[in-house]
Amino acid sequence: MKDQKNGGTVIGGIIGDIVGSVYEFDNYRAKDFDLFGDYKGKHCFATDDSIMTLSVCKALLEAGPGYDELRGTAVRCMREVGRPYPHCGYGGRFYDWMYSDVPQPPYHSFGNGAAMRVSPVAYAADSLEQAEALAEIVTGVTHDHPEGLKGGRVTAGLVWLAMHGRDKMDLCAYAERNYDLGFTIEEIRPSYRFNETCQETVPQAIVAFLESSDFEDAIRMAISVGGDSDTLACITGSIAGAYYGVPEEFRKKACSFLDDRLLHIYQEFSQAY
Ligand SMILES: [Mg+2]
């Protein structure tokens, strides 16, 4: 056990998303890149991963005592917060769900969107069990396939354990009850390909965190895997931010990529939790 709750923050995942935004379709399989820097003429930006993470923040803030209304606020906030950003990288089926005239039922997804947006529930939860339960609620509004629910639940559980002082052995044991982590980043780096499923993103993101030496190294490790870089780094960053804490200069830099509307949600959530 580490000594105490370390005051991590949901900005960890948002940093991973922004840093990874330029590498999603142009992978960079090494760790020596310029953090938040341009790549091949592309500028970093806050993609769907950041926007949906902040939607979940807003849903929690508005869910009422005991989070009784969370399912309803999750549907409403994802649709309301997300709609002004049609070109930020949504998957096709999520796009249709978000822009439909009336809210649609979940569509049995096991996409990695389940895991990239879920970290705020860990900050709201008083126990591991509550973090998992809240994760299932916000995940289930769209990603109600068992692998989607698992991706959300395990990511939230790891964030909760990390922010409550558990060490990497504990986090690894928890993750291994759900995923096979019998590989190293170095082993998979040459052959890992773009994959938008939880099954082929969440374990890789977890191992990137487990192998890291600090928050920055975790983000670099996640990008170096290749694949769906913004989402993989968002998931790794969510866990790493809770575990190591986030350097203040990274937090400030990430906030400079959020517009006033998104920044307001982040600030409100940070004050509440
Ligand atoms: Mg994205």
Short mmCIF file of C-alpha atoms and ligand atoms in Angstrom, two decimals:
data_model
loop_
_atom_site.label_atom_id
_atom_site.label_comp_id
_atom_site.label_asym_id
_atom_site.label_seq_id
_atom_site.Cartn_x
_atom_site.Cartn_y
_atom_site.Cartn_z
CA MET A 1 0.00 0.00 0.00
CA LYS A 2 1.12 3.53 -0.70
CA ASP A 3 0.54 5.94 2.17
CA GLN A 4 -2.58 7.81 1.21
CA LYS A 5 -5.04 8.92 -1.36
CA ASN A 6 -2.87 10.90 -3.73
CA GLY A 7 -5.24 13.50 -5.14
CA GLY A 8 -5.14 12.40 -8.76
CA THR A 9 -7.42 14.06 -11.23
CA VAL A 10 -9.57 13.30 -14.25
CA ILE A 11 -7.24 15.50 -16.27
CA GLY A 12 -4.89 12.49 -16.55
CA GLY A 13 -7.07 10.86 -19.20
CA ILE A 14 -7.67 14.15 -20.98
CA ILE A 15 -3.91 14.73 -21.24
CA GLY A 16 -3.46 11.29 -22.79
CA ASP A 17 -6.20 12.03 -25.31
CA ILE A 18 -4.81 15.42 -26.33
CA VAL A 19 -1.22 14.15 -26.61
CA GLY A 20 -2.41 11.12 -28.58
CA SER A 21 -4.69 13.07 -30.92
CA VAL A 22 -2.03 13.54 -33.59
CA TYR A 23 -0.95 9.90 -33.57
CA GLU A 24 -4.30 8.09 -33.91
CA PHE A 25 -4.00 7.62 -37.66
CA ASP A 26 -0.26 8.17 -37.85
CA ASN A 27 1.27 6.04 -35.13
CA TYR A 28 4.63 6.90 -33.59
CA ARG A 29 6.13 3.76 -32.06
CA ALA A 30 8.74 5.27 -29.77
CA LYS A 31 8.75 7.42 -26.64
CA ASP A 32 10.91 10.34 -27.79
CA PHE A 33 8.19 12.60 -29.21
CA ASP A 34 7.35 16.19 -28.33
CA LEU A 35 4.57 16.17 -25.73
CA PHE A 36 1.56 18.23 -26.95
CA GLY A 37 3.63 18.94 -30.07
CA ASP A 38 2.54 19.06 -33.72
CA TYR A 39 3.13 15.92 -35.78
CA LYS A 40 3.31 15.87 -39.58
CA GLY A 41 1.54 19.22 -39.71
CA LYS A 42 -1.27 18.19 -37.36
CA HIS A 43 -2.00 20.09 -34.14
CA CYS A 44 -3.09 18.41 -30.90
CA PHE A 45 -6.73 18.82 -29.88
CA ALA A 46 -9.27 17.50 -27.39
CA THR A 47 -10.98 14.57 -29.16
CA ASP A 48 -14.15 12.63 -28.33
CA ASP A 49 -12.35 10.93 -25.44
CA SER A 50 -11.93 14.22 -23.56
CA ILE A 51 -15.38 15.46 -24.47
CA MET A 52 -17.09 12.27 -23.31
CA THR A 53 -15.02 12.16 -20.11
CA LEU A 54 -16.29 15.65 -19.34
CA SER A 55 -19.83 14.58 -20.25
CA VAL A 56 -19.58 11.89 -17.58
CA CYS A 57 -18.29 14.54 -15.13
CA LYS A 58 -21.38 16.64 -15.82
CA ALA A 59 -23.67 13.61 -15.57
CA LEU A 60 -22.28 12.83 -12.09
CA LEU A 61 -22.65 16.45 -10.96
CA GLU A 62 -26.31 16.42 -11.98
CA ALA A 63 -27.25 12.91 -10.89
CA GLY A 64 -28.62 13.85 -7.47
CA PRO A 65 -28.18 12.20 -4.08
CA GLY A 66 -26.91 8.64 -4.31
CA TYR A 67 -26.51 9.13 -8.07
CA ASP A 68 -30.06 7.85 -8.47
CA GLU A 69 -30.56 9.76 -11.70
CA LEU A 70 -27.20 8.83 -13.24
CA ARG A 71 -28.50 6.79 -16.13
CA GLY A 72 -30.73 9.63 -17.28
CA THR A 73 -28.14 12.35 -16.78
CA ALA A 74 -25.51 10.27 -18.59
CA VAL A 75 -27.71 9.99 -21.68
CA ARG A 76 -28.64 13.68 -21.58
CA CYS A 77 -25.14 15.02 -20.84
CA MET A 78 -23.38 12.88 -23.47
CA ARG A 79 -25.84 14.15 -26.08
CA GLU A 80 -25.82 17.78 -24.91
CA VAL A 81 -22.12 18.17 -24.21
CA GLY A 82 -21.02 16.17 -27.25
CA ARG A 83 -23.15 17.60 -30.04
CA PRO A 84 -21.27 20.86 -30.65
CA TYR A 85 -18.18 18.86 -31.66
CA PRO A 86 -19.25 16.73 -34.65
CA HIS A 87 -15.70 16.36 -36.01
CA CYS A 88 -13.85 15.37 -32.84
CA GLY A 89 -13.60 11.67 -33.71
CA TYR A 90 -16.80 9.89 -32.66
CA GLY A 91 -17.31 6.34 -33.89
CA GLY A 92 -20.12 5.91 -36.40
CA ARG A 93 -22.66 4.21 -34.18
CA PHE A 94 -22.04 6.55 -31.26
CA TYR A 95 -22.43 9.50 -33.63
CA ASP A 96 -25.84 8.21 -34.73
CA TRP A 97 -26.87 7.62 -31.10
CA MET A 98 -25.80 11.11 -30.06
CA TYR A 99 -27.44 12.99 -32.91
CA SER A 100 -30.71 11.02 -33.04
CA ASP A 101 -33.76 13.21 -32.41
CA VAL A 102 -34.88 11.17 -29.42
CA PRO A 103 -32.57 9.16 -27.14
CA GLN A 104 -32.00 5.65 -28.49
CA PRO A 105 -31.48 2.41 -26.54
CA PRO A 106 -27.95 1.08 -26.04
CA TYR A 107 -26.52 -0.67 -29.07
CA HIS A 108 -24.52 -3.52 -27.57
CA SER A 109 -21.15 -1.93 -28.28
CA PHE A 110 -17.83 -3.25 -26.99
CA GLY A 111 -15.91 -0.31 -28.42
CA ASN A 112 -13.09 1.21 -26.40
CA GLY A 113 -15.21 4.34 -25.88
CA ALA A 114 -16.55 2.48 -22.85
CA ALA A 115 -13.19 2.75 -21.11
CA MET A 116 -11.96 6.16 -22.28
CA ARG A 117 -14.81 8.17 -20.76
CA VAL A 118 -15.40 6.35 -17.48
CA SER A 119 -12.70 7.61 -15.07
CA PRO A 120 -14.81 10.34 -13.40
CA VAL A 121 -17.01 7.74 -11.69
CA ALA A 122 -14.01 6.65 -9.59
CA TYR A 123 -13.71 10.18 -8.19
CA ALA A 124 -17.37 10.18 -7.24
CA ALA A 125 -17.39 6.71 -5.62
CA ASP A 126 -16.85 5.96 -1.93
CA SER A 127 -15.88 2.35 -2.53
CA LEU A 128 -14.53 0.05 -5.22
CA GLU A 129 -17.95 -1.58 -5.47
CA GLN A 130 -19.61 1.78 -6.01
CA ALA A 131 -17.04 2.76 -8.66
CA GLU A 132 -17.82 -0.47 -10.53
CA ALA A 133 -21.56 0.04 -10.18
CA LEU A 134 -21.46 3.64 -11.40
CA ALA A 135 -19.21 2.55 -14.27
CA GLU A 136 -21.77 -0.03 -15.36
CA ILE A 137 -24.50 2.62 -15.36
CA VAL A 138 -22.67 5.18 -17.52
CA THR A 139 -21.22 2.49 -19.78
CA GLY A 140 -24.51 0.68 -20.23
CA VAL A 141 -26.28 3.61 -21.89
CA THR A 142 -24.47 2.66 -25.12
CA HIS A 143 -21.84 -0.06 -24.53
CA ASP A 144 -24.01 -2.79 -23.00
CA HIS A 145 -22.12 -5.73 -24.53
CA PRO A 146 -20.43 -7.74 -21.72
CA GLU A 147 -16.98 -6.74 -23.02
CA GLY A 148 -18.01 -3.08 -23.14
CA LEU A 149 -19.33 -3.20 -19.58
CA LYS A 150 -16.16 -4.98 -18.46
CA GLY A 151 -13.90 -2.40 -20.12
CA GLY A 152 -15.67 0.42 -18.30
CA ARG A 153 -15.88 -1.40 -14.98
CA VAL A 154 -12.24 -2.52 -14.85
CA THR A 155 -10.89 0.89 -15.91
CA ALA A 156 -12.98 2.63 -13.24
CA GLY A 157 -11.95 0.03 -10.66
CA LEU A 158 -8.27 0.58 -11.42
CA VAL A 159 -8.65 4.35 -11.14
CA TRP A 160 -10.39 3.95 -7.80
CA LEU A 161 -7.73 1.59 -6.43
CA ALA A 162 -4.93 3.85 -7.72
CA MET A 163 -6.31 6.97 -6.08
CA HIS A 164 -6.79 5.13 -2.81
CA GLY A 165 -3.16 4.24 -2.38
CA ARG A 166 -3.01 0.68 -3.70
CA ASP A 167 0.28 -0.32 -5.28
CA LYS A 168 0.92 -1.76 -8.73
CA MET A 169 0.84 -5.36 -7.48
CA ASP A 170 -2.71 -4.80 -6.26
CA LEU A 171 -3.75 -3.08 -9.48
CA CYS A 172 -2.19 -5.81 -11.58
CA ALA A 173 -3.95 -8.53 -9.58
CA TYR A 174 -7.29 -6.76 -9.97
CA ALA A 175 -6.81 -6.32 -13.72
CA GLU A 176 -5.67 -9.92 -14.20
CA ARG A 177 -8.93 -11.21 -12.81
CA ASN A 178 -10.46 -9.74 -15.97
CA TYR A 179 -7.78 -9.64 -18.65
CA ASP A 180 -4.74 -11.62 -19.76
CA LEU A 181 -1.79 -9.29 -19.17
CA GLY A 182 0.86 -11.83 -20.12
CA PHE A 183 2.79 -9.60 -22.53
CA THR A 184 5.11 -6.61 -22.49
CA ILE A 185 4.84 -3.37 -24.46
CA GLU A 186 8.14 -4.13 -26.15
CA GLU A 187 6.78 -7.49 -27.32
CA ILE A 188 3.56 -6.13 -28.83
CA ARG A 189 4.87 -2.81 -30.22
CA PRO A 190 6.01 -4.12 -33.64
CA SER A 191 2.77 -5.95 -34.44
CA TYR A 192 -0.03 -4.12 -32.60
CA ARG A 193 -2.56 -2.65 -35.04
CA PHE A 194 -5.40 -0.14 -34.85
CA ASN A 195 -8.25 -1.71 -32.92
CA GLU A 196 -11.29 0.00 -31.47
CA THR A 197 -12.49 -2.77 -29.17
CA CYS A 198 -12.20 -2.83 -25.40
CA GLN A 199 -10.69 -6.33 -25.54
CA GLU A 200 -7.75 -5.15 -27.67
CA THR A 201 -7.24 -1.71 -26.10
CA VAL A 202 -7.87 -1.90 -22.35
CA PRO A 203 -5.28 -4.63 -21.52
CA GLN A 204 -2.63 -2.82 -23.61
CA ALA A 205 -3.43 0.47 -21.84
CA ILE A 206 -3.17 -1.21 -18.44
CA VAL A 207 0.20 -2.80 -19.23
CA ALA A 208 1.51 0.57 -20.50
CA PHE A 209 0.62 1.99 -17.08
CA LEU A 210 2.08 -0.94 -15.14
CA GLU A 211 5.41 -0.66 -16.97
CA SER A 212 5.68 3.13 -16.53
CA SER A 213 7.93 4.96 -14.09
CA ASP A 214 5.91 8.19 -13.71
CA PHE A 215 2.95 10.01 -15.25
CA GLU A 216 4.82 11.37 -18.25
CA ASP A 217 6.44 8.01 -18.92
CA ALA A 218 2.99 6.36 -18.84
CA ILE A 219 1.69 8.68 -21.56
CA ARG A 220 4.81 8.14 -23.68
CA MET A 221 4.58 4.38 -23.17
CA ALA A 222 0.92 4.34 -24.26
CA ILE A 223 1.58 6.36 -27.43
CA SER A 224 4.51 4.12 -28.31
CA VAL A 225 2.19 1.08 -28.49
CA GLY A 226 0.58 2.52 -31.62
CA GLY A 227 -3.01 1.64 -32.51
CA ASP A 228 -5.85 3.92 -31.40
CA SER A 229 -3.36 6.26 -29.76
CA ASP A 230 -5.61 8.94 -28.29
CA THR A 231 -7.93 6.41 -26.66
CA LEU A 232 -5.20 4.09 -25.47
CA ALA A 233 -3.31 7.03 -23.93
CA CYS A 234 -6.55 8.35 -22.45
CA ILE A 235 -7.17 5.06 -20.63
CA THR A 236 -3.52 4.79 -19.51
CA GLY A 237 -3.54 8.46 -18.47
CA SER A 238 -6.72 7.98 -16.44
CA ILE A 239 -5.07 5.28 -14.34
CA ALA A 240 -1.64 6.96 -14.24
CA GLY A 241 -3.13 10.31 -13.20
CA ALA A 242 -4.87 8.66 -10.28
CA TYR A 243 -1.77 6.68 -9.33
CA TYR A 244 1.08 9.19 -9.69
CA GLY A 245 -0.82 12.47 -9.67
CA VAL A 246 -0.45 14.88 -12.59
CA PRO A 247 2.34 17.47 -12.92
CA GLU A 248 0.85 20.95 -12.69
CA GLU A 249 2.39 22.11 -15.98
CA PHE A 250 0.70 19.25 -17.84
CA ARG A 251 -2.63 20.06 -16.22
CA LYS A 252 -2.35 23.71 -17.25
CA LYS A 253 -1.30 22.81 -20.77
CA ALA A 254 -4.22 20.40 -21.22
CA CYS A 255 -6.68 23.00 -19.94
CA SER A 256 -5.45 25.38 -22.66
CA PHE A 257 -6.91 22.95 -25.25
CA LEU A 258 -10.41 23.04 -23.70
CA ASP A 259 -12.91 25.71 -24.73
CA ASP A 260 -14.75 27.70 -22.03
CA ARG A 261 -17.67 25.33 -21.99
CA LEU A 262 -15.54 22.22 -21.39
CA LEU A 263 -13.22 24.03 -19.01
CA HIS A 264 -16.20 25.05 -16.90
CA ILE A 265 -17.29 21.41 -16.53
CA TYR A 266 -13.75 20.39 -15.58
CA GLN A 267 -13.49 23.15 -12.96
CA GLU A 268 -16.90 22.38 -11.47
CA PHE A 269 -16.06 18.68 -11.22
CA SER A 270 -12.63 19.36 -9.70
CA GLN A 271 -14.21 21.55 -7.03
CA ALA A 272 -16.90 18.98 -6.23
CA TYR A 273 -14.50 16.03 -5.95
MG MG B 1 -10.63 10.06 -29.88
#
